[in-house]
Coordinates of C-alpha atoms in Angstrom, one line a residue:
M1 CA 56.9 -11.6 -2.5
T2 CA 55.0 -9.4 -4.9
E3 CA 52.4 -12.1 -5.5
V4 CA 51.9 -12.6 -1.8
A5 CA 51.4 -8.9 -1.3
G6 CA 48.9 -9.0 -4.2
E7 CA 47.0 -11.8 -2.7
S8 CA 46.9 -10.0 0.6
R9 CA 45.5 -6.9 -1.0
Q10 CA 42.9 -8.9 -2.9
A11 CA 41.8 -10.7 0.3
Q12 CA 41.6 -7.3 2.1
K13 CA 39.5 -5.9 -0.8
G14 CA 37.2 -8.9 -0.5
R15 CA 36.8 -8.5 3.2
T16 CA 35.9 -4.8 2.7
R17 CA 33.4 -5.6 0.0
Q18 CA 31.7 -8.2 2.2
A19 CA 31.7 -5.7 5.2
I20 CA 29.9 -3.2 3.1
M21 CA 27.3 -5.8 2.0
D22 CA 26.9 -7.1 5.6
A23 CA 26.4 -3.5 6.7
A24 CA 23.8 -2.9 4.1
L25 CA 21.9 -6.1 5.0
Q26 CA 21.9 -5.0 8.7
L27 CA 20.6 -1.5 8.0
A28 CA 18.1 -2.8 5.4
S29 CA 16.6 -5.1 8.0
Q30 CA 15.8 -2.1 10.1
H31 CA 14.8 0.5 7.6
G32 CA 14.4 -1.2 4.2
F33 CA 17.1 -1.0 1.5
A34 CA 15.5 1.8 -0.4
Q35 CA 15.6 4.0 2.7
I36 CA 19.3 3.8 3.6
S37 CA 22.0 6.0 2.2
L38 CA 25.5 5.3 0.9
R39 CA 26.9 7.3 3.9
Q40 CA 25.0 5.2 6.4
V41 CA 26.3 2.0 4.8
A42 CA 29.9 3.3 4.8
R43 CA 29.6 4.4 8.4
Q44 CA 28.2 1.0 9.5
A45 CA 30.9 -0.9 7.6
G46 CA 33.6 1.3 9.1
V47 CA 34.9 2.8 5.8
V48 CA 34.9 6.2 4.3
P49 CA 32.4 6.9 1.4
T50 CA 35.2 7.1 -1.1
A51 CA 36.1 3.5 -0.2
F52 CA 32.5 2.5 -1.0
Y53 CA 33.1 3.5 -4.6
R54 CA 36.1 1.3 -5.0
H55 CA 33.6 -1.7 -4.7
F56 CA 30.3 -0.4 -5.9
E57 CA 29.4 2.3 -8.4
S58 CA 26.1 3.1 -6.6
M59 CA 23.6 1.9 -4.1
D60 CA 21.7 0.2 -6.9
Q61 CA 24.8 -1.9 -7.8
L62 CA 25.1 -2.8 -4.1
G63 CA 21.5 -3.9 -4.1
L64 CA 22.1 -6.1 -7.2
A65 CA 25.1 -7.7 -5.5
L66 CA 23.0 -8.5 -2.5
V67 CA 20.3 -10.1 -4.6
E68 CA 22.9 -12.2 -6.4
Q69 CA 24.4 -13.3 -3.1
S70 CA 21.1 -14.1 -1.6
F71 CA 20.0 -16.3 -4.4
S72 CA 23.1 -18.4 -4.3
T73 CA 21.4 -20.3 -1.5
L74 CA 18.4 -21.0 -3.7
R75 CA 20.7 -22.4 -6.3
R76 CA 22.2 -24.8 -3.8
M77 CA 18.6 -26.0 -3.1
I78 CA 18.3 -26.9 -6.7
R79 CA 21.4 -29.0 -6.5
E80 CA 20.0 -30.8 -3.5
A81 CA 16.8 -31.6 -5.4
Q82 CA 18.9 -33.1 -8.2
R83 CA 20.5 -35.7 -6.0
D84 CA 17.8 -38.2 -6.5
P85 CA 15.4 -36.9 -9.2
K86 CA 13.8 -40.4 -9.8
V87 CA 12.3 -40.7 -6.4
L88 CA 9.6 -38.1 -6.0
D89 CA 8.9 -38.6 -2.3
N90 CA 12.6 -38.1 -1.6
I91 CA 12.7 -34.9 -3.6
I92 CA 9.7 -33.5 -1.7
D93 CA 11.1 -34.5 1.7
A94 CA 14.6 -33.3 0.9
A95 CA 13.2 -30.0 -0.5
A96 CA 11.3 -29.3 2.7
E97 CA 14.3 -30.1 4.9
V98 CA 16.8 -28.1 2.8
L99 CA 14.4 -25.1 2.6
V100 CA 14.2 -24.7 6.3
E101 CA 17.9 -25.3 6.9
S102 CA 18.9 -23.0 4.1
V103 CA 16.8 -20.2 5.5
K104 CA 18.2 -20.7 9.0
V105 CA 21.8 -20.5 7.7
S106 CA 21.1 -17.4 5.5
R107 CA 18.3 -15.8 7.4
T108 CA 19.4 -12.2 6.7
H109 CA 19.6 -12.9 3.0
F110 CA 16.2 -14.5 2.8
A111 CA 14.7 -11.7 4.9
F112 CA 16.2 -9.2 2.4
V113 CA 14.6 -11.0 -0.6
S114 CA 11.3 -11.4 1.2
R115 CA 11.1 -7.7 2.1
E116 CA 12.6 -6.1 -1.0
R117 CA 10.7 -8.2 -3.6
V118 CA 7.5 -6.3 -2.7
S119 CA 8.8 -3.0 -1.2
G120 CA 12.3 -2.4 -2.6
S121 CA 13.5 -0.1 -5.3
V122 CA 12.5 -0.8 -8.9
V123 CA 16.1 -2.0 -9.7
V124 CA 16.2 -4.5 -6.8
R125 CA 12.6 -5.7 -7.4
Q126 CA 13.4 -6.4 -11.0
A127 CA 16.6 -8.2 -10.1
I128 CA 14.7 -10.4 -7.6
R129 CA 12.0 -11.2 -10.2
H130 CA 14.7 -12.1 -12.7
E131 CA 16.4 -14.4 -10.2
L132 CA 13.1 -16.1 -9.4
D133 CA 12.5 -16.6 -13.1
L134 CA 15.9 -18.3 -13.4
F135 CA 15.1 -20.4 -10.4
V136 CA 11.9 -21.5 -12.1
S137 CA 13.7 -22.5 -15.2
E138 CA 16.4 -24.4 -13.3
L139 CA 13.8 -26.3 -11.3
A140 CA 11.8 -27.1 -14.5
V141 CA 14.8 -29.0 -15.8
V142 CA 14.6 -31.3 -12.7
L143 CA 10.8 -31.6 -12.8
A144 CA 10.8 -32.5 -16.5
R145 CA 12.6 -35.8 -15.7
L146 CA 9.8 -37.0 -13.3
P147 CA 7.1 -39.5 -14.1
N148 CA 3.9 -38.2 -15.8
I149 CA 5.7 -34.9 -16.7
E150 CA 8.2 -36.1 -19.3
T151 CA 5.5 -35.7 -22.0
W152 CA 4.4 -32.2 -21.0
S153 CA 4.9 -29.1 -23.0
T154 CA 7.7 -26.8 -22.0
E155 CA 5.0 -24.2 -21.0
D156 CA 3.3 -26.6 -18.6
V157 CA 6.5 -27.7 -17.0
Q158 CA 7.4 -24.1 -16.4
M159 CA 3.9 -23.5 -15.0
V160 CA 4.2 -26.3 -12.4
S161 CA 7.8 -25.2 -11.6
R162 CA 6.5 -21.7 -10.9
L163 CA 3.9 -23.2 -8.5
F164 CA 6.7 -25.0 -6.6
V165 CA 8.8 -21.9 -6.4
R166 CA 5.9 -19.8 -5.1
N167 CA 5.3 -22.4 -2.5
M168 CA 9.0 -22.4 -1.5
V169 CA 9.1 -18.6 -1.3
S170 CA 6.0 -18.5 0.8
N171 CA 7.4 -21.1 3.2
A172 CA 10.8 -19.5 3.3
E173 CA 9.1 -16.2 4.4
E174 CA 7.4 -18.2 7.2
V175 CA 10.8 -19.5 8.4
V176 CA 12.2 -15.9 8.4
E177 CA 9.4 -14.8 10.7
T178 CA 9.8 -17.8 13.0
P179 CA 11.7 -17.0 16.3
E180 CA 15.1 -18.7 16.4
G181 CA 15.1 -21.9 18.5
R182 CA 11.5 -22.7 17.8
T183 CA 12.1 -26.1 16.3
D184 CA 8.5 -27.0 16.8
L185 CA 7.4 -24.3 14.5
E186 CA 10.1 -25.2 12.0
E187 CA 8.7 -28.8 11.9
Q188 CA 5.2 -27.4 11.3
I189 CA 6.5 -25.4 8.3
K190 CA 8.4 -28.5 7.0
D191 CA 5.3 -30.6 7.3
G192 CA 3.1 -28.0 5.7
A193 CA 5.6 -27.6 2.8
R194 CA 5.6 -31.4 2.2
R195 CA 1.8 -31.5 2.2
Q196 CA 1.5 -28.6 -0.2
M197 CA 4.0 -30.0 -2.6
R198 CA 2.3 -33.4 -2.5
L199 CA -1.0 -31.7 -3.2
I200 CA 0.6 -30.2 -6.4
V201 CA 2.0 -33.6 -7.3
L202 CA -1.4 -35.3 -7.1
G203 CA -2.5 -33.4 -10.1
F204 CA 0.4 -34.6 -12.3
R205 CA -1.4 -37.8 -13.6
A206 CA -4.7 -36.1 -14.3
W207 CA -3.2 -33.1 -16.1
E208 CA -3.3 -33.3 -19.9
S209 CA -0.7 -31.0 -21.5

């Protein structure tokens, strides 16, 4: 009975923590994360300020948790790309599809990253930059297996990986700004993403590392 009660308390704690994070995302979408206060977040989440401190030591820690949660979607995109790393066209087509669908599912998180990476607090901006660097490194592992790249230096693989990530971030931001239900605009973004990635790929054979 004690274990059940413990599990119940843990589940409730998890729900409260998520409610605080959801409240922060909602408020940040209106005012920017750096402009909202702990009390505003607590009020929006329906908890007292003291309850906030049971989950986060500060607003900076809350911001870091939001960054980590937001990038979990990007990590899933890497796993999608790893499904068939030997067929380049499949990777490009899958990446464009997964990009748009992932943003649609986690629009508020992508909007948070898009906004805060240029206008957020120093702590949040640095965390986003760090996560993007990790994403570049993870993608580089996939790219290093592709034809014409396997002999490249580590620095050059990282360089082309960063090009792909910047492309993905740019297109993700376009999806965030696209009105919901506009599948025609989503298809345009997918097509543009495919063309941009193929343009990068065209330089693979000519590049001498």
